PDB file of C-alpha atoms in Angstrom:
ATOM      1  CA  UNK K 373     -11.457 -21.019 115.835  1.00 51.00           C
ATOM      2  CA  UNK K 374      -9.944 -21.655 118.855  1.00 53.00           C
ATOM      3  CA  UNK K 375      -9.586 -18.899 121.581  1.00 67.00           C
ATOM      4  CA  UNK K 376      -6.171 -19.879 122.875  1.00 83.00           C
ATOM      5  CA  UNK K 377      -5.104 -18.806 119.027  1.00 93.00           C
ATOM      6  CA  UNK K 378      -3.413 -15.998 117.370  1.00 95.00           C
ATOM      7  CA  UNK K 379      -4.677 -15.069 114.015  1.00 96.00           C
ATOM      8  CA  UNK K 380      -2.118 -14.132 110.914  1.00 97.00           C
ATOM      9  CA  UNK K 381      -2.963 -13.306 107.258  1.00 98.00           C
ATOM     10  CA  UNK K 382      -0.481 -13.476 104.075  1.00 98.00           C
ATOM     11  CA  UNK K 383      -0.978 -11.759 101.372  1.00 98.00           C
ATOM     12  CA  UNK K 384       0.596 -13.271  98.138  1.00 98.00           C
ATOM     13  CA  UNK K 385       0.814 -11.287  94.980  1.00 98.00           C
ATOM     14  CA  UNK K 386       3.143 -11.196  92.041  1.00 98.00           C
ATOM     15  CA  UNK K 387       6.211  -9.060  92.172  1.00 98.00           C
ATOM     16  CA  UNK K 388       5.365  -5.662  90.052  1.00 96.00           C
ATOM     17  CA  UNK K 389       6.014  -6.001  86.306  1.00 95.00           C
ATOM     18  CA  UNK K 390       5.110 -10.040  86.312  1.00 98.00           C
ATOM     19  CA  UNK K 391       2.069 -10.033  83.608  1.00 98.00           C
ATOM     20  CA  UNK K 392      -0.554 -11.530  85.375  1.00 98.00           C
ATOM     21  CA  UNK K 393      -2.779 -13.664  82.790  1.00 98.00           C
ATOM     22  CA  UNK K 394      -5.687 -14.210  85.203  1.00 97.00           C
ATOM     23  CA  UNK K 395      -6.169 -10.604  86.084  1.00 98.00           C
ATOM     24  CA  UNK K 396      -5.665  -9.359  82.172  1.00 98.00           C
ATOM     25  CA  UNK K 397      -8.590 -12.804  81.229  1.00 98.00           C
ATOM     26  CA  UNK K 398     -10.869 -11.269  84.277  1.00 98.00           C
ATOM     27  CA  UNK K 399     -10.255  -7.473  82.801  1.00 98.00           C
ATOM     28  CA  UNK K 400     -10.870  -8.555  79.158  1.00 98.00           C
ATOM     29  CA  UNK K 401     -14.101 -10.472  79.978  1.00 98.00           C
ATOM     30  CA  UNK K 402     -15.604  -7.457  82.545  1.00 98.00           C
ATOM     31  CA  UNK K 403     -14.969  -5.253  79.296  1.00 97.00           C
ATOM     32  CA  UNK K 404     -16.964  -7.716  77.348  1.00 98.00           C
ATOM     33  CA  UNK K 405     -19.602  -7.740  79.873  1.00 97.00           C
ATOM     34  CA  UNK K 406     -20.257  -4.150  78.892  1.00 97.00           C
ATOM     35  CA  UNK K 407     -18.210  -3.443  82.355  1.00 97.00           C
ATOM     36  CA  UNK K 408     -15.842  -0.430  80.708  1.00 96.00           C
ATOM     37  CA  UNK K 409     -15.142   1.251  84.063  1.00 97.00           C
ATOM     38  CA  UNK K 410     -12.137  -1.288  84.917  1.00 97.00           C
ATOM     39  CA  UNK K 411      -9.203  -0.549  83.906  1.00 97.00           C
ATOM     40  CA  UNK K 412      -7.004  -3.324  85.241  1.00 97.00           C
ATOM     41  CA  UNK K 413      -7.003  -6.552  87.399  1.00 98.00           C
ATOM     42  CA  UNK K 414      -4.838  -7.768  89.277  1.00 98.00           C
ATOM     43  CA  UNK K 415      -5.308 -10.906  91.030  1.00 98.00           C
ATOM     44  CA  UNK K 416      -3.563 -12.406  94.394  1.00 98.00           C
ATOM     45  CA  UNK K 417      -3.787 -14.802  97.154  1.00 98.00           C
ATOM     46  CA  UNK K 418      -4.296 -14.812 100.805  1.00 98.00           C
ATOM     47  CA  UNK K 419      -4.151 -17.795 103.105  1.00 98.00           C
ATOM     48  CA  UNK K 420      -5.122 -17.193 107.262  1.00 98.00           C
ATOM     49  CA  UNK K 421      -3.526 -18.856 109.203  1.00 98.00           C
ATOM     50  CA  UNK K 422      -4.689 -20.350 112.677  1.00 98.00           C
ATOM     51  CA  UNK K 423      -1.486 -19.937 114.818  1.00 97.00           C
ATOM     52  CA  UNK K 424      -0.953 -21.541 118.290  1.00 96.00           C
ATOM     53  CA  UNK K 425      -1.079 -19.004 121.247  1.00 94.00           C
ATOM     54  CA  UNK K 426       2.141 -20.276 123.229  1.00 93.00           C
ATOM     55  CA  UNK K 427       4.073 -20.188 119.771  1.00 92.00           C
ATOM     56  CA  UNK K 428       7.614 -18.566 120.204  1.00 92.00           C
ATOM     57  CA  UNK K 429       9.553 -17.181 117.347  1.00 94.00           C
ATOM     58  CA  UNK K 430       6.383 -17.052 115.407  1.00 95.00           C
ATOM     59  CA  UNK K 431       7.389 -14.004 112.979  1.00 96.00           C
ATOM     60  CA  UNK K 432      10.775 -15.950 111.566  1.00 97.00           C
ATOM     61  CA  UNK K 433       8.206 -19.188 111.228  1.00 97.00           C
ATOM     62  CA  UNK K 434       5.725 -17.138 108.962  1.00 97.00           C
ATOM     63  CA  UNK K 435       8.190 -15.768 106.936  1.00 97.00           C
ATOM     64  CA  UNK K 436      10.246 -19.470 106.755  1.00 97.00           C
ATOM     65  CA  UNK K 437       6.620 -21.077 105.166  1.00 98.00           C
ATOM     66  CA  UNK K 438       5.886 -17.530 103.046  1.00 98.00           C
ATOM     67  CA  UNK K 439       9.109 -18.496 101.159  1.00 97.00           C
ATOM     68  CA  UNK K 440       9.000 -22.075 101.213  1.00 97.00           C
ATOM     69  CA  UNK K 441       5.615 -22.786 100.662  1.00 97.00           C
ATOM     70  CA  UNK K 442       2.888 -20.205 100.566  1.00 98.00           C
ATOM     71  CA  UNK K 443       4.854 -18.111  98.162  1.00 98.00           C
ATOM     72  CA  UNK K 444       7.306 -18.188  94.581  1.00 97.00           C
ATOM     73  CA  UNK K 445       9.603 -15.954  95.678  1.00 97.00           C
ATOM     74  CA  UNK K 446      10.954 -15.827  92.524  1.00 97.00           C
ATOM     75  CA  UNK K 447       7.962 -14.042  90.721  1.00 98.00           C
ATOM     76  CA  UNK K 448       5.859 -13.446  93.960  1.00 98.00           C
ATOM     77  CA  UNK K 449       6.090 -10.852  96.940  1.00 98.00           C
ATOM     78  CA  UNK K 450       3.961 -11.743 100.437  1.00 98.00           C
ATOM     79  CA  UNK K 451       2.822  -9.356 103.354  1.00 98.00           C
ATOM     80  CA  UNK K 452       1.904 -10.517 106.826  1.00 98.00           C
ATOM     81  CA  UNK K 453      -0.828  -9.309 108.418  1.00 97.00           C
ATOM     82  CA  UNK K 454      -1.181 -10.135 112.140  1.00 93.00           C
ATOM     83  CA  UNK K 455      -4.583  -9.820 113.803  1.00 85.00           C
TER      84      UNK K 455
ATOM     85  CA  UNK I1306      -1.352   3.510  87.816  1.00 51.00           C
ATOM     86  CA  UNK I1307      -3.086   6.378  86.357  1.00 53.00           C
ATOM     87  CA  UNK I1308      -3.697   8.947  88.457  1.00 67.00           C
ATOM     88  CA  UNK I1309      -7.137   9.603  87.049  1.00 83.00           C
ATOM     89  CA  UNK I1310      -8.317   6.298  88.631  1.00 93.00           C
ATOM     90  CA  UNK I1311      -9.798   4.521  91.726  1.00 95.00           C
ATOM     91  CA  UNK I1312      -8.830   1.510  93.384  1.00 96.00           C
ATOM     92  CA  UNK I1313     -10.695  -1.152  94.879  1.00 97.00           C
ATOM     93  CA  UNK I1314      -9.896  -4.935  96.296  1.00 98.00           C
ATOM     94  CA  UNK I1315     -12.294  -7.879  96.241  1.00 98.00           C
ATOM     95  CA  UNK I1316     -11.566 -10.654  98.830  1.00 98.00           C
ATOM     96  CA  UNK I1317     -12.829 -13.882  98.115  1.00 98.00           C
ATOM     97  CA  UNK I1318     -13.465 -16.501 100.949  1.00 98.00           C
ATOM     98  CA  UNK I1319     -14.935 -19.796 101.252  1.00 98.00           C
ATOM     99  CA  UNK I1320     -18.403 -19.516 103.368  1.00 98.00           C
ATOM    100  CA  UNK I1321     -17.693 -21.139 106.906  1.00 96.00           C
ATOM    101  CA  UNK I1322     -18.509 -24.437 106.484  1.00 95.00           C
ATOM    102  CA  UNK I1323     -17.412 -25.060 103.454  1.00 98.00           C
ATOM    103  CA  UNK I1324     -14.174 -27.699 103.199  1.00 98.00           C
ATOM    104  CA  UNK I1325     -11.067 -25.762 101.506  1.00 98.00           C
ATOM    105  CA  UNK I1326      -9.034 -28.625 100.843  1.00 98.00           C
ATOM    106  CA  UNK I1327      -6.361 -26.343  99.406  1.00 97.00           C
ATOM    107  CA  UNK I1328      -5.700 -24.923 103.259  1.00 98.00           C
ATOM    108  CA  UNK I1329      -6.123 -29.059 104.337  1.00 98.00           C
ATOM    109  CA  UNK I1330      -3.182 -29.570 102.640  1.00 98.00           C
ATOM    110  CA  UNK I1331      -1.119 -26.762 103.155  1.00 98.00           C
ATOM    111  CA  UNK I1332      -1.805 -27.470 106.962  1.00 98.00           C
ATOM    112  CA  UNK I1333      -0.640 -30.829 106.926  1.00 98.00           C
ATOM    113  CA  UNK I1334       2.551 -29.906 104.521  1.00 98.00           C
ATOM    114  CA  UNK I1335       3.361 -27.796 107.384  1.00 98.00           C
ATOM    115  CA  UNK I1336       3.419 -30.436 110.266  1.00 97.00           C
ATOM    116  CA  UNK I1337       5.259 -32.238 107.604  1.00 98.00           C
ATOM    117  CA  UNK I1338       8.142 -29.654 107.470  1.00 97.00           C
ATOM    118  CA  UNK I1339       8.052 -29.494 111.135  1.00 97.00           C
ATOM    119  CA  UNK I1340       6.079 -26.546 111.680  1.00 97.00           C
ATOM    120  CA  UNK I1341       3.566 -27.648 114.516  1.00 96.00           C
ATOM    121  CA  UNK I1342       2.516 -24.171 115.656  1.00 97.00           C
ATOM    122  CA  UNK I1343      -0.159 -24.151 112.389  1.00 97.00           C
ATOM    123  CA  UNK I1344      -3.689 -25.064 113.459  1.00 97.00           C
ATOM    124  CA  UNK I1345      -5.557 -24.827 110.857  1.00 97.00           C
ATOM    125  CA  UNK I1346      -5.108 -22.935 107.162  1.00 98.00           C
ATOM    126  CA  UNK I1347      -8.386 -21.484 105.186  1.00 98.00           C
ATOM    127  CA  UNK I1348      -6.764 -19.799 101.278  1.00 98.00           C
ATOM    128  CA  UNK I1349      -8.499 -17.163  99.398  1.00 98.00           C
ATOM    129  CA  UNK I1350      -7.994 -15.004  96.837  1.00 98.00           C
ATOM    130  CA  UNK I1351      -7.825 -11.401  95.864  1.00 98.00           C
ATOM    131  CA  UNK I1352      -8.535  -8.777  92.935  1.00 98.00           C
ATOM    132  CA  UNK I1353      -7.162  -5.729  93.146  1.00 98.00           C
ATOM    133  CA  UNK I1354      -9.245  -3.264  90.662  1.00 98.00           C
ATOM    134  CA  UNK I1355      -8.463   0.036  89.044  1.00 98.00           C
ATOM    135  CA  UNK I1356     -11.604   2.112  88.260  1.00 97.00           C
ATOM    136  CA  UNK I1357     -11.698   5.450  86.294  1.00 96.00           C
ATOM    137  CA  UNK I1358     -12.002   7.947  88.603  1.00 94.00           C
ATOM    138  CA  UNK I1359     -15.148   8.909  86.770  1.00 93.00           C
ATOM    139  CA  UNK I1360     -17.156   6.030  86.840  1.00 92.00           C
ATOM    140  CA  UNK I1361     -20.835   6.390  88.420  1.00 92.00           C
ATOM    141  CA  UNK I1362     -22.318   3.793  90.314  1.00 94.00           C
ATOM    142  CA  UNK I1363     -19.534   2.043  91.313  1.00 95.00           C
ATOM    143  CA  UNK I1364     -20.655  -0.162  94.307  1.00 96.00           C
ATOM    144  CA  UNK I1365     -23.160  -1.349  92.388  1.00 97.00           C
ATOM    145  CA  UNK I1366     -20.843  -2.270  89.345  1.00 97.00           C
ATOM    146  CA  UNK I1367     -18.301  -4.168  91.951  1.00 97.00           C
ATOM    147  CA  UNK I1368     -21.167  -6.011  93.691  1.00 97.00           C
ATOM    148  CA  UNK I1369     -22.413  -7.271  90.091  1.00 97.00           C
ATOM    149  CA  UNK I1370     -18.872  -8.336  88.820  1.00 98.00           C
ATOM    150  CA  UNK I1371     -18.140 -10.208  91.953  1.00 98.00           C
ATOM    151  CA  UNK I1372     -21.350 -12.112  91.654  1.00 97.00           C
ATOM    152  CA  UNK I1373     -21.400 -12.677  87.666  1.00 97.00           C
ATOM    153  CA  UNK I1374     -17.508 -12.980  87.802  1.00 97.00           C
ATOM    154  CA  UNK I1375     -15.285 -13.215  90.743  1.00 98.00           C
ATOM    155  CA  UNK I1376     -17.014 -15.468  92.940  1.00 98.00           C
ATOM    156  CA  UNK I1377     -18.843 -18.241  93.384  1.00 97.00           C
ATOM    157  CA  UNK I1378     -21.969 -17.279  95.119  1.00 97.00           C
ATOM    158  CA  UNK I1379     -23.018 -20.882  96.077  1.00 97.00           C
ATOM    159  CA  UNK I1380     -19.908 -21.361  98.298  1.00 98.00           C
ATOM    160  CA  UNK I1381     -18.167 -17.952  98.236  1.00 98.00           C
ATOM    161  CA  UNK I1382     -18.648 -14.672  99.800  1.00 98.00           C
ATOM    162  CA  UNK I1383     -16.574 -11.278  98.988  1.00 98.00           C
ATOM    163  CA  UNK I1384     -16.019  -8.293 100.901  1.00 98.00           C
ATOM    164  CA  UNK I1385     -15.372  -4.831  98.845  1.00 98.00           C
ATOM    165  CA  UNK I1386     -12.564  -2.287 100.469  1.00 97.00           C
ATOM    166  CA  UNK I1387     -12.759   0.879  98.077  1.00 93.00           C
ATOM    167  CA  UNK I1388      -9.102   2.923  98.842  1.00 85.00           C
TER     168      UNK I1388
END
């Protein structure tokens, strides 16, 4: 990490109503496990991101990659998180 | 979302040190598309749990899933943030 660097996190999950099949697998086994106390999973990515200090514009950029790369904004929502 | 429940979220990072050739490539996808400003990428993931609201010994049962379950211990480490 350099010091002359911002720090951003995104936070990729799937839109509300998608049916997750990890997080129902990961409930479903826990359950099996004699875990009983979870009632759902849901599971999600996150990606931080190093970010150049002298950067301008850097909010539209973050969103521009969320959509086109980091994300499936068809069945996926994303949250930015600057630190 | 049941009222009656808790909720928790497991984060799931690579231990420093260990190569995440998932955030390699999303880095150098990114000076592809002409975003410079990147430095570096690291990905993780994310479980967001629902607990009964009754459950005893709850830390304890989130440490042991995310070690049995969740994570890799040998080159993973989670964080726990209860809501």
């Amino acid at each position: 990490m350099n010091n002359d660097s911002k720090k951003a996190v995104v936070y990729v999950r799937l839109k509300d109503g998608v049916l997750d099949p990890q997080g129902i697998t990961i409930q479903k086994a826990l359950v099996q496990m004699g875990y009983k106390d979870f009632l759902s999973v849901r599971s999600g990515r996150f990606f931080e991101l190093e970010i150049k200090a002298d950067s301008a514009d850097i909010d539209r950029k973050v969103d521009e990659i969320c959509s086109k790369l980091l994300a499936n904004p068809v069945i996926e929502k994303f949250e930015v998180e600057k630190k």
